[in-house]
Coordinates of C-alpha atoms in Angstrom, one line a residue:
M540 CA 146.4 201.8 31.2
K541 CA 143.8 201.0 33.9
R542 CA 140.5 202.6 34.3
I543 CA 138.7 203.3 37.6
T544 CA 135.8 200.9 37.2
L545 CA 134.4 200.9 40.8
I546 CA 133.3 204.6 40.6
S547 CA 130.9 203.7 37.8
L548 CA 129.2 201.1 40.1
I549 CA 128.0 203.7 42.6
I550 CA 128.0 207.0 40.9
S551 CA 124.3 206.8 39.9
S552 CA 123.5 207.1 43.6
I553 CA 125.9 210.0 44.1
L554 CA 124.7 212.6 41.7
S555 CA 122.2 214.9 43.2
I556 CA 120.5 215.3 39.8
S557 CA 119.4 212.4 37.6
A558 CA 122.1 211.3 35.3
Q559 CA 119.5 210.8 32.6
T560 CA 119.6 214.4 31.3
P561 CA 118.3 214.5 27.7
K562 CA 119.0 217.5 25.5
V563 CA 122.5 218.2 26.7
D564 CA 123.3 219.7 23.3
S565 CA 120.4 222.1 23.6
L566 CA 121.5 223.1 27.1
I567 CA 125.0 223.8 25.8
Q568 CA 123.5 225.9 23.0
V569 CA 121.4 227.9 25.5
L570 CA 124.5 228.5 27.6
N571 CA 126.6 229.7 24.6
T572 CA 124.0 231.8 22.9
Q573 CA 121.7 233.3 25.5
K574 CA 122.4 235.8 28.3
R575 CA 121.6 234.4 31.6
S576 CA 122.0 235.4 35.3
T577 CA 124.8 233.8 37.2
A578 CA 122.4 231.5 39.1
E579 CA 120.8 230.4 35.8
Q580 CA 124.3 229.7 34.3
L581 CA 125.3 227.6 37.3
K582 CA 122.1 225.6 37.0
L583 CA 123.0 224.9 33.3
Y584 CA 126.6 223.9 34.2
E585 CA 125.2 221.5 36.8
Q586 CA 122.9 219.8 34.3
I587 CA 125.5 219.8 31.5
G588 CA 128.1 218.3 33.8
T589 CA 125.7 215.6 35.0
G590 CA 124.7 214.7 31.5
L591 CA 128.2 214.5 30.1
V592 CA 130.3 213.0 32.9
F593 CA 130.3 209.4 31.6
N594 CA 130.2 210.2 27.9
N595 CA 132.7 213.1 27.5
P596 CA 134.9 213.6 30.6
D597 CA 137.1 216.1 28.6
Q598 CA 134.2 218.4 28.1
V599 CA 133.1 218.1 31.7
I600 CA 136.6 219.2 32.8
G601 CA 136.4 222.3 30.6
Y602 CA 132.9 223.2 31.8
M603 CA 133.6 222.7 35.4
N604 CA 136.7 224.8 35.4
T605 CA 134.6 227.6 34.0
A606 CA 131.8 227.0 36.4
L607 CA 133.8 226.8 39.6
P608 CA 134.8 230.6 39.7
L609 CA 131.1 231.5 39.3
A610 CA 130.1 229.2 42.1
R611 CA 132.8 230.7 44.4
K612 CA 131.6 234.2 43.5
E613 CA 128.1 233.2 44.5
K614 CA 129.5 231.6 47.7
D615 CA 127.5 228.4 46.9
I616 CA 129.4 225.8 48.8
P617 CA 127.2 222.8 48.0
L618 CA 127.5 223.6 44.2
Q619 CA 131.2 224.0 44.5
A620 CA 131.4 220.6 46.2
Y621 CA 129.4 219.1 43.4
F622 CA 131.5 220.7 40.6
Y623 CA 134.7 219.4 42.3
E624 CA 133.1 215.9 42.5
L625 CA 132.4 216.0 38.8
L626 CA 136.0 217.0 38.1
G627 CA 137.2 214.1 40.3
I628 CA 135.0 211.6 38.4
A629 CA 136.0 212.9 35.0
H630 CA 139.7 212.7 35.8
G631 CA 139.2 209.2 37.2
L632 CA 137.5 208.1 34.0
K633 CA 140.6 209.4 32.1
T634 CA 142.8 207.3 34.4
Q635 CA 144.3 210.4 36.0
K636 CA 144.0 209.0 39.4
D637 CA 146.1 211.5 41.4
S638 CA 144.1 214.4 40.0
S639 CA 140.8 212.6 40.6
I640 CA 141.7 212.1 44.3
I641 CA 142.7 215.7 44.7
Y642 CA 139.4 217.0 43.4
L643 CA 137.4 214.5 45.4
E644 CA 139.2 215.5 48.6
K645 CA 138.4 219.2 47.8
S646 CA 134.7 218.2 47.3
L647 CA 134.7 216.3 50.6
D648 CA 136.1 219.4 52.5
L649 CA 133.3 221.5 51.1
A650 CA 130.7 218.9 51.9
R651 CA 131.9 218.9 55.5
L652 CA 131.5 222.7 55.6
S653 CA 127.9 222.4 54.4
R654 CA 127.3 219.5 56.8
D655 CA 125.9 217.4 54.0
E656 CA 126.3 213.9 55.4
R657 CA 124.7 212.2 52.4
H658 CA 127.2 213.9 50.0
Q659 CA 130.1 213.1 52.4
T660 CA 129.1 209.4 52.5
Y661 CA 129.2 209.0 48.7
L662 CA 132.4 211.0 48.4
Y663 CA 134.1 208.6 50.9
I664 CA 132.8 205.7 48.7
N665 CA 134.2 207.4 45.6
L666 CA 137.6 208.0 47.2
G667 CA 137.7 204.4 48.4
A668 CA 137.0 203.2 44.9
S669 CA 139.8 205.3 43.6
Y670 CA 142.3 203.9 46.1
Q671 CA 141.1 200.2 46.1
Q672 CA 143.3 198.6 43.5
E673 CA 146.6 200.1 44.5
N674 CA 146.1 201.1 48.1
P675 CA 143.5 198.8 49.7
M676 CA 144.3 200.0 53.2
K677 CA 143.6 203.6 52.3
A678 CA 140.4 202.5 50.6
L679 CA 139.3 200.6 53.7
E680 CA 139.8 203.7 55.8
C681 CA 137.5 205.6 53.4
Y682 CA 134.8 202.9 53.5
M683 CA 135.0 202.7 57.3
Q684 CA 134.4 206.5 57.4
A685 CA 131.4 206.1 55.1
L686 CA 129.7 203.1 56.8
P687 CA 128.6 204.7 60.1
M688 CA 127.5 207.8 58.2
S689 CA 125.4 205.8 55.8
E690 CA 123.8 203.9 58.8
K691 CA 123.1 207.3 60.4
I692 CA 121.3 208.7 57.4
G693 CA 119.5 205.4 56.8
D694 CA 120.8 205.0 53.2
K695 CA 120.7 201.2 52.7
K696 CA 121.8 201.4 49.1
S697 CA 125.1 203.0 50.1
Q698 CA 125.4 200.6 53.0
S699 CA 125.2 197.6 50.7
M700 CA 127.9 199.0 48.4
I701 CA 130.2 199.9 51.3
L702 CA 129.9 196.5 52.8
G703 CA 130.5 194.9 49.5
N704 CA 133.6 197.0 48.9
I705 CA 135.0 196.1 52.3
G706 CA 134.3 192.5 51.6
S707 CA 136.1 192.9 48.3
I708 CA 139.2 194.2 50.0
H709 CA 139.3 191.2 52.4
L710 CA 138.9 189.0 49.3
Q711 CA 141.8 190.9 47.6
L712 CA 144.0 190.3 50.7
R713 CA 142.9 186.6 50.9
N714 CA 141.1 186.9 54.2
P715 CA 138.0 184.8 53.3
T716 CA 136.3 184.6 56.7
R717 CA 136.1 188.4 57.0
A718 CA 135.2 188.7 53.3
I719 CA 132.2 186.5 53.8
Y720 CA 131.2 188.3 56.9
Y721 CA 130.9 191.7 55.1
L722 CA 129.6 190.3 51.8
E723 CA 126.7 188.4 53.4
Q724 CA 125.7 191.6 55.2
G725 CA 125.8 193.5 51.9
E726 CA 123.9 190.7 50.1
A727 CA 121.1 190.7 52.8
I728 CA 120.6 194.5 52.5
S729 CA 120.6 194.4 48.7
E730 CA 118.0 191.6 48.7
E731 CA 115.9 193.5 51.3
I732 CA 115.7 196.7 49.1
D733 CA 115.9 194.8 45.7
F734 CA 119.1 196.6 44.7
P735 CA 120.4 194.8 41.6
T736 CA 123.9 196.3 41.5
G737 CA 124.4 195.4 45.2
K738 CA 123.2 191.9 44.6
I739 CA 125.4 191.4 41.6
R740 CA 128.4 192.6 43.5
A741 CA 127.7 190.3 46.5
Y742 CA 127.1 187.3 44.2
N743 CA 130.3 187.8 42.3
D744 CA 132.5 188.4 45.3
L745 CA 131.0 185.5 47.2
A746 CA 131.7 183.3 44.2
S747 CA 135.3 184.5 44.3
V748 CA 135.6 183.8 48.1
Y749 CA 134.3 180.2 47.8
Q750 CA 136.5 179.6 44.8
Q751 CA 139.5 180.7 47.0
K752 CA 138.2 178.2 49.6
Q753 CA 137.9 175.5 46.9
E754 CA 134.2 175.2 47.7
Y755 CA 133.4 175.0 43.9
E756 CA 129.7 174.1 44.1
K757 CA 128.9 177.2 46.1
A758 CA 131.2 179.3 44.0
M759 CA 129.4 178.2 40.7
Q760 CA 126.0 178.8 42.3
Y761 CA 126.9 182.4 43.1
G762 CA 128.7 182.9 39.8
L763 CA 125.6 181.8 37.8
K764 CA 123.3 184.0 39.8
S765 CA 125.6 186.9 39.1
V766 CA 125.7 186.3 35.3
E767 CA 121.9 185.8 35.1
L768 CA 121.2 189.1 36.9
C769 CA 123.9 190.9 35.0
R770 CA 122.3 189.9 31.7
E771 CA 118.9 190.9 33.0
V772 CA 119.9 194.4 33.9
G773 CA 122.6 194.8 31.2
N774 CA 125.7 195.1 33.5
L775 CA 128.6 194.1 31.2
N776 CA 131.1 195.0 33.9
F777 CA 130.3 192.3 36.3
E778 CA 129.0 189.9 33.6
S779 CA 132.6 189.7 32.3
T780 CA 134.0 189.2 35.8
S781 CA 131.6 186.5 36.7
L782 CA 132.0 184.6 33.4
C783 CA 135.8 184.7 33.8
L784 CA 135.4 183.3 37.4
L785 CA 133.2 180.5 36.1
A786 CA 135.8 179.7 33.5
T787 CA 138.5 179.5 36.1
I788 CA 136.4 177.1 38.3
H789 CA 135.6 174.8 35.4
S790 CA 139.3 174.9 34.3
K791 CA 140.4 173.8 37.8
L792 CA 137.8 171.0 37.7
G793 CA 139.1 169.8 34.3
N794 CA 136.0 170.8 32.4
Y795 CA 138.0 172.5 29.6
D796 CA 135.2 172.8 27.1
K797 CA 132.9 174.6 29.6
A798 CA 135.9 176.7 30.8
L799 CA 136.7 177.9 27.2
E800 CA 133.0 178.7 26.6
Y801 CA 132.8 180.9 29.7
A802 CA 136.2 182.5 29.1
R803 CA 135.3 183.5 25.5
E804 CA 131.9 184.9 26.6
G805 CA 133.8 186.9 29.3
L806 CA 136.2 188.2 26.7
T807 CA 133.3 189.2 24.4
A808 CA 131.6 191.1 27.3
A809 CA 134.8 192.9 28.1
E810 CA 135.3 193.9 24.5
K811 CA 131.8 195.3 24.3
L812 CA 132.4 197.2 27.5
G813 CA 135.7 198.7 26.2
D814 CA 137.3 198.5 29.6
T815 CA 141.1 197.8 29.5
N816 CA 141.1 196.3 33.0
K817 CA 138.3 193.9 32.2
L818 CA 139.8 193.0 28.9
T819 CA 143.2 192.2 30.5
N820 CA 141.5 190.0 33.1
A821 CA 139.5 188.1 30.5
L822 CA 142.6 187.4 28.4
K823 CA 144.5 186.3 31.6
V824 CA 141.7 183.8 32.3
L825 CA 141.6 182.5 28.8
S826 CA 145.4 182.1 28.7
G827 CA 145.1 180.1 31.9
V828 CA 142.6 177.7 30.4
Y829 CA 144.9 177.2 27.4
L830 CA 147.8 176.5 29.7
R831 CA 145.8 173.8 31.6
E832 CA 144.8 172.3 28.3
K833 CA 148.5 172.2 27.2
R834 CA 147.7 174.5 24.3
Y835 CA 151.0 176.4 24.9
S836 CA 151.2 178.5 21.7
E837 CA 147.6 179.8 22.2
C838 CA 148.4 180.4 25.9
E839 CA 151.4 182.5 25.1
T840 CA 149.7 184.6 22.4
T841 CA 146.7 185.4 24.6
A842 CA 148.8 186.2 27.7
L843 CA 151.2 188.4 25.6
R844 CA 148.2 190.3 24.3
A845 CA 147.1 191.0 27.8
W846 CA 150.6 191.9 28.9
Q847 CA 150.8 194.6 26.2
L848 CA 147.6 196.0 27.6
D849 CA 148.7 196.0 31.3
S850 CA 151.9 194.8 32.8
T851 CA 151.7 196.6 36.1
T852 CA 148.4 195.8 37.9
L853 CA 149.4 193.6 40.8
H854 CA 146.3 191.4 40.7
L855 CA 146.8 190.6 37.0
A856 CA 150.4 191.0 35.9
P857 CA 152.1 188.3 38.0
T858 CA 149.7 185.6 36.7
L859 CA 150.3 186.8 33.1
A860 CA 154.1 186.6 33.6
F861 CA 153.7 183.1 35.0
N862 CA 151.5 181.9 32.1
I863 CA 154.0 183.3 29.5
S864 CA 156.9 181.7 31.3
M865 CA 155.3 178.3 31.6
A866 CA 154.2 178.3 27.9
N867 CA 157.7 179.1 26.8
I868 CA 159.2 176.4 28.9
F869 CA 157.1 173.8 27.0
L870 CA 157.6 175.6 23.7
G871 CA 161.4 175.3 24.2
N872 CA 162.3 179.0 24.7
P873 CA 164.3 178.9 27.9
E874 CA 165.6 182.5 27.8
K875 CA 162.1 184.0 27.3
A876 CA 160.7 181.7 30.0
A877 CA 163.4 182.8 32.5
H878 CA 162.8 186.5 31.7
F879 CA 159.1 186.3 32.5
L880 CA 159.7 184.0 35.5
R881 CA 161.8 186.9 37.0
K882 CA 159.0 189.3 36.2
N883 CA 156.6 187.1 38.1
E884 CA 158.9 187.0 41.1
E885 CA 159.4 190.8 41.1
L886 CA 155.6 191.4 40.9
N887 CA 154.8 188.9 43.6
A888 CA 157.3 190.6 45.9
L889 CA 155.3 193.8 45.6
V890 CA 152.1 192.1 46.5
S891 CA 153.4 190.6 49.7
D892 CA 153.0 192.9 52.8
E893 CA 152.9 191.3 56.3
N894 CA 151.4 194.4 57.8
Y895 CA 148.1 194.3 55.8
Q896 CA 146.2 192.0 58.2
E897 CA 147.2 193.8 61.4
T898 CA 146.4 197.2 59.8
L899 CA 143.0 195.8 58.7
M900 CA 142.1 194.7 62.3
V901 CA 143.2 198.1 63.7
T902 CA 141.1 200.0 61.2
E903 CA 138.0 197.8 61.8
V904 CA 138.3 198.2 65.6
K905 CA 138.6 202.0 65.0
Y906 CA 135.3 201.8 63.0
E907 CA 133.6 199.8 65.7
T908 CA 134.6 202.3 68.4
E909 CA 133.4 205.2 66.3
K910 CA 130.2 203.4 65.6
K911 CA 129.6 202.9 69.3
E912 CA 130.3 206.6 70.0
M913 CA 127.8 207.7 67.3
R914 CA 125.2 205.3 68.7
I915 CA 125.7 206.7 72.2
A916 CA 125.4 210.3 70.9
S917 CA 122.2 209.3 69.0
L918 CA 120.7 207.7 72.0
E919 CA 121.6 210.8 74.1
K920 CA 119.7 213.0 71.6
E921 CA 116.7 210.7 71.7
R922 CA 116.7 210.7 75.5
Q923 CA 116.8 214.5 75.6
L924 CA 113.9 214.7 73.1
Y925 CA 111.7 212.4 75.2
I926 CA 112.4 214.4 78.3
W927 CA 111.3 217.6 76.6
L928 CA 108.2 216.0 75.2
G929 CA 107.4 214.5 78.7
L930 CA 107.8 217.9 80.3
A931 CA 105.5 219.6 77.8
G932 CA 102.7 216.9 77.7
V933 CA 102.6 215.3 81.1
L934 CA 101.0 216.6 84.3
L935 CA 103.3 217.7 87.1
A936 CA 102.2 214.9 89.4
I937 CA 103.0 212.2 86.9
T938 CA 106.3 213.8 86.1
F939 CA 107.1 214.0 89.9
G940 CA 106.2 210.3 90.2
I941 CA 108.5 209.3 87.3
V942 CA 111.3 211.3 88.8
L943 CA 110.8 209.7 92.2
W944 CA 110.7 206.2 90.6
Q945 CA 113.9 207.0 88.7
K946 CA 115.5 208.2 91.9
I947 CA 114.6 205.0 93.7
K948 CA 115.9 202.9 90.9
S949 CA 119.1 205.0 90.9
V950 CA 119.6 204.5 94.6
Q951 CA 119.0 200.8 94.3
K952 CA 121.5 200.6 91.4
E953 CA 124.0 202.6 93.5
K954 CA 123.6 200.3 96.4
Q955 CA 124.1 197.3 94.2
L956 CA 127.2 199.0 92.7
V957 CA 128.6 199.8 96.2
A958 CA 128.0 196.2 97.3
S959 CA 129.6 194.8 94.2
N960 CA 132.6 197.1 94.6
A961 CA 132.9 195.9 98.2
V962 CA 133.0 192.3 97.0
Q963 CA 135.6 193.1 94.4
E964 CA 137.8 195.0 96.8
G965 CA 137.4 192.3 99.3
E966 CA 138.4 189.7 96.8
M967 CA 141.5 191.8 95.8
A968 CA 142.5 192.1 99.5
E969 CA 141.9 188.4 100.2
R970 CA 143.9 187.4 97.1
E971 CA 146.7 189.7 98.2
R972 CA 146.6 188.3 101.7
I973 CA 146.6 184.6 100.6
A974 CA 149.3 185.2 98.0
A975 CA 151.5 186.9 100.6
E976 CA 150.9 184.1 103.1
L977 CA 151.8 181.5 100.5
H978 CA 154.9 183.4 99.3
D979 CA 156.3 184.6 102.7
R980 CA 155.4 181.6 104.9
L981 CA 154.8 178.5 102.9
L982 CA 157.5 179.1 100.3
G983 CA 160.0 180.0 103.0
T984 CA 159.2 176.9 105.0
L985 CA 159.4 174.6 102.0
S986 CA 162.8 176.2 101.0
A987 CA 164.2 175.7 104.4
L988 CA 163.0 172.1 104.5
K989 CA 164.6 171.5 101.1
S990 CA 168.0 172.7 102.4
E991 CA 167.8 170.0 105.1
M992 CA 167.0 167.1 102.9
A993 CA 169.6 164.8 101.4
D994 CA 167.2 162.4 99.5
T995 CA 167.2 163.6 95.9
T996 CA 163.8 162.2 95.2
V997 CA 162.3 164.1 98.1
V998 CA 164.2 167.2 97.0
Q999 CA 162.7 166.9 93.5
K1000 CA 159.2 166.6 94.9
L1001 CA 159.8 169.7 97.1
D1002 CA 161.0 171.6 94.0
D1003 CA 157.8 170.6 92.2
C1004 CA 155.8 171.7 95.2
I1005 CA 157.6 175.0 95.4
E1006 CA 157.0 175.6 91.7
E1007 CA 153.3 174.8 92.1
V1008 CA 153.0 177.2 95.1
R1009 CA 154.7 179.9 93.0
R1010 CA 152.2 179.3 90.2
I1011 CA 149.2 179.5 92.5
T1012 CA 150.6 182.7 94.1
H1013 CA 151.1 184.3 90.6
N1014 CA 147.5 183.4 89.6
L1015 CA 146.0 184.8 92.8
M1016 CA 147.8 188.2 92.4
P1017 CA 150.6 188.4 89.7
L1018 CA 153.6 190.4 90.5
S1019 CA 153.4 192.0 87.0
L1020 CA 150.1 193.7 88.0
R1021 CA 152.1 195.9 90.3
F1022 CA 153.5 197.6 87.2
G1023 CA 150.2 198.2 85.4
I1024 CA 147.7 196.3 83.2
K1025 CA 149.9 196.2 80.0
P1026 CA 152.8 194.2 81.6
A1027 CA 150.2 192.0 83.4
L1028 CA 148.5 191.1 80.1
E1029 CA 151.8 190.5 78.4
D1030 CA 152.7 188.2 81.2
I1031 CA 149.5 186.1 80.7
I1032 CA 149.8 186.0 76.9
A1033 CA 153.5 184.9 77.0
Q1034 CA 152.2 181.6 78.4
F1035 CA 150.2 180.8 75.2
H1036 CA 151.8 180.5 71.7
S1037 CA 148.4 180.9 69.9
V1038 CA 147.6 184.3 71.6
Q1039 CA 148.8 187.7 70.2
F1040 CA 148.7 191.0 72.1
H1041 CA 148.3 194.5 70.6
F1042 CA 148.4 197.7 72.6
F1043 CA 147.4 201.2 71.4
G1044 CA 147.3 204.5 73.3
E1045 CA 149.2 206.0 76.2
E1046 CA 150.6 203.5 78.8
K1047 CA 149.7 204.8 82.3
R1048 CA 148.2 203.6 85.5
I1049 CA 144.4 203.5 85.6
G1050 CA 143.6 202.5 89.1
K1051 CA 144.4 199.3 91.0
R1052 CA 140.8 198.0 91.0
L1053 CA 140.3 198.6 87.3
E1054 CA 143.6 197.0 86.4
F1055 CA 142.6 194.0 88.6
T1056 CA 139.2 193.8 86.8
L1057 CA 140.7 193.9 83.3
Y1058 CA 143.3 191.3 84.3
C1059 CA 140.7 188.8 85.6
C1060 CA 138.4 189.4 82.6
A1061 CA 141.3 188.8 80.1
N1062 CA 142.4 185.7 81.9
E1063 CA 138.9 184.2 81.9
L1064 CA 138.2 185.1 78.3
I1065 CA 141.5 183.6 77.1
T1066 CA 141.0 180.5 79.1
N1067 CA 137.4 180.1 77.8
S1068 CA 138.7 180.4 74.2
I1069 CA 141.5 177.9 74.6
R1070 CA 139.3 175.3 76.5
H1071 CA 136.0 175.6 74.9
S1072 CA 136.1 177.2 71.4
G1073 CA 138.7 175.2 69.6
A1074 CA 140.3 178.4 68.5
Q1075 CA 143.6 178.4 66.5
H1076 CA 144.3 182.1 66.9
I1077 CA 143.4 184.5 69.7
N1078 CA 143.9 188.3 69.4
V1079 CA 143.9 190.4 72.6
Q1080 CA 143.8 194.2 72.2
L1081 CA 144.1 196.9 74.8
I1082 CA 143.2 200.5 73.8
Q1083 CA 144.0 203.1 76.5
G1084 CA 142.6 206.6 76.0
E1085 CA 142.4 209.7 78.1
S1086 CA 139.3 208.6 80.0
H1087 CA 138.4 205.2 78.7
V1088 CA 140.1 201.8 78.4
S1089 CA 138.9 199.1 76.0
L1090 CA 139.8 195.4 76.1
T1091 CA 139.0 193.2 73.1
V1092 CA 139.5 189.4 73.0
Q1093 CA 138.8 187.9 69.5
D1094 CA 139.1 184.2 68.5
D1095 CA 138.5 182.1 65.4
G1096 CA 136.8 179.3 67.3
R1097 CA 133.5 177.5 66.8
G1098 CA 131.5 180.4 68.2
F1099 CA 127.9 180.2 69.6
K1100 CA 124.4 181.7 69.3
E1101 CA 124.4 185.1 70.9
S1102 CA 121.0 184.3 72.4
S1103 CA 122.7 181.7 74.6
V1104 CA 125.2 184.2 76.0
V1105 CA 122.8 185.3 78.8
K1106 CA 122.4 181.8 80.0
G1107 CA 126.0 181.4 81.0
I1108 CA 128.9 179.7 79.2
G1109 CA 131.2 180.9 81.9
L1110 CA 130.7 184.7 81.5
K1111 CA 128.7 185.5 84.6
N1112 CA 131.8 186.4 86.6
I1113 CA 133.0 188.7 83.8
R1114 CA 129.7 190.5 83.6
D1115 CA 129.7 191.0 87.4
R1116 CA 133.2 192.4 87.4
V1117 CA 132.5 194.8 84.5
A1118 CA 129.2 195.9 86.1
S1119 CA 131.0 196.6 89.4
C1120 CA 133.2 199.1 87.5
N1121 CA 130.1 200.6 85.8
G1122 CA 131.5 199.4 82.5
K1123 CA 130.0 197.9 79.3
I1124 CA 130.5 194.5 77.7
D1125 CA 129.5 193.5 74.2
I1126 CA 129.7 190.0 72.8
F1127 CA 129.6 189.2 69.1
S1128 CA 129.5 185.6 68.0
S1129 CA 127.7 183.1 65.7
P1130 CA 128.3 179.4 65.1
G1131 CA 131.4 178.8 63.0
K1132 CA 132.5 182.4 62.9
G1133 CA 134.4 182.9 66.2
T1134 CA 133.7 185.2 69.1
E1135 CA 134.6 188.8 69.9
T1136 CA 134.2 190.3 73.3
I1137 CA 134.7 194.0 73.9
I1138 CA 134.9 195.5 77.4
E1139 CA 134.9 199.3 77.9
L1140 CA 135.7 200.9 81.3
S1141 CA 136.0 204.6 82.3
H1142 CA 139.1 205.4 84.3
G1143 CA 138.7 209.1 84.6
K1144 CA 137.9 208.9 88.3
D1145 CA 140.3 206.1 89.1
S1146 CA 143.4 207.3 87.5

């Protein structure tokens, strides 16, 4: 049986009352022997549940089921939410995951009713932790809900844990670049606020990422930092994990004595912790060291012990089956070896899911969009506040001057926008005219000339010339743009094998000029990525909503310093085009981590 271990990492931040509640027995005695008002009883239930949740989940379930009707009778929504949360945690610790999720969802619904954003944030984290091992995509969705909320309330501790959990999911799905991106953010926040649990999580997972990338020196540095801090604060959970990771690294490097030392220490920490999942992992690692050392009998014994503990968890069981199979091959037990080899294949088939990476990207883009919307709403509230303060504290003449100045700036901006629109529309018209001239006149003339030629060499050159004119005509004003932006982008992307296109939303026309702008921007960004970034993969995404359209172009190229973006690198034309449509452009890049460009345009007036 497995245990939900991630909940215990963050629950100390969730509880609204300190978990260090002494005298729980005396509180229970007061509850059972003295007559108290309903409000006093609820307070006692709250303190008792908080004090018992980790030590006696069965008792917590009994007390909370008694307390909930009282809280409903008093119509105390925040307390009902808290009692449901304790029930969710208690069932989770009993490995009753389905029940845990049901109670946490109920708690979340009530926290929404009371508009307690802090409580909602931690409930999303708890739900994500419940889902993470078996449904990482659902877990990621919960974390992406929690992250903007934690940023909004300024809770850096929860931010560091959320970023670490997201990084852990990418690590789980073998997406090292994105894992490092999120883990380093979590590490930086944890270092800033001196949050040991966050630092340990970041060190451990960064060690795992670099071990995946076979950068063993970096992996060992982070692993040792994690072990040192774990021992300093008494965190057996991650101490076992980090020791097992160090054992795996030394085993791969052929340092078997050191590998066995770390593996046995990891096993000891797991046994002290009493966590089946950690114990199974430590035994798995130890059996792997024995296998590399060719100590096949000890490998089989250790792996079978782990298999009896847990033969279903997808990040443990396939490796255990493989180790048992390999050991029996060398021990001369072919039937047993074949049986566990089949088990390994069956389990690995469950792990593989081609839709994971695409779903990850869609969920992250959804988070980025929601984050921008929240940022816009926050800025709008700030703007309104400053206006009211200005009206209350500034003389009429100064206010009039400010309004007048703003009006002048607005008129200037409007004039610039009109001029820019005129340039854009002039460019569209000129492109259409030149394309028509080339297509109707020059192509016709060349085709007629070709029909009169007998010389095959000259005919071939005319064919090449005709094809080149067609290409130039298409680049000036592609025919596919007549049918909308989606077909036009598909037409561009079909020319490049390294570019993938994703479309979300309702496919409809959004205005000729906006479509032309998006087409030109996409073309320029794809060309820049191919020519200058050295990218192996480019993702183009178009999201079309009721009143807005968003274009994202992301590559895994060499990237650049964002401070250099303003100075050029071929983006001036794109900025001008976006500005002419009163749109927004955001560019995210850093050396070695690729580039992501997001363009957002409103099409409500142009549709």
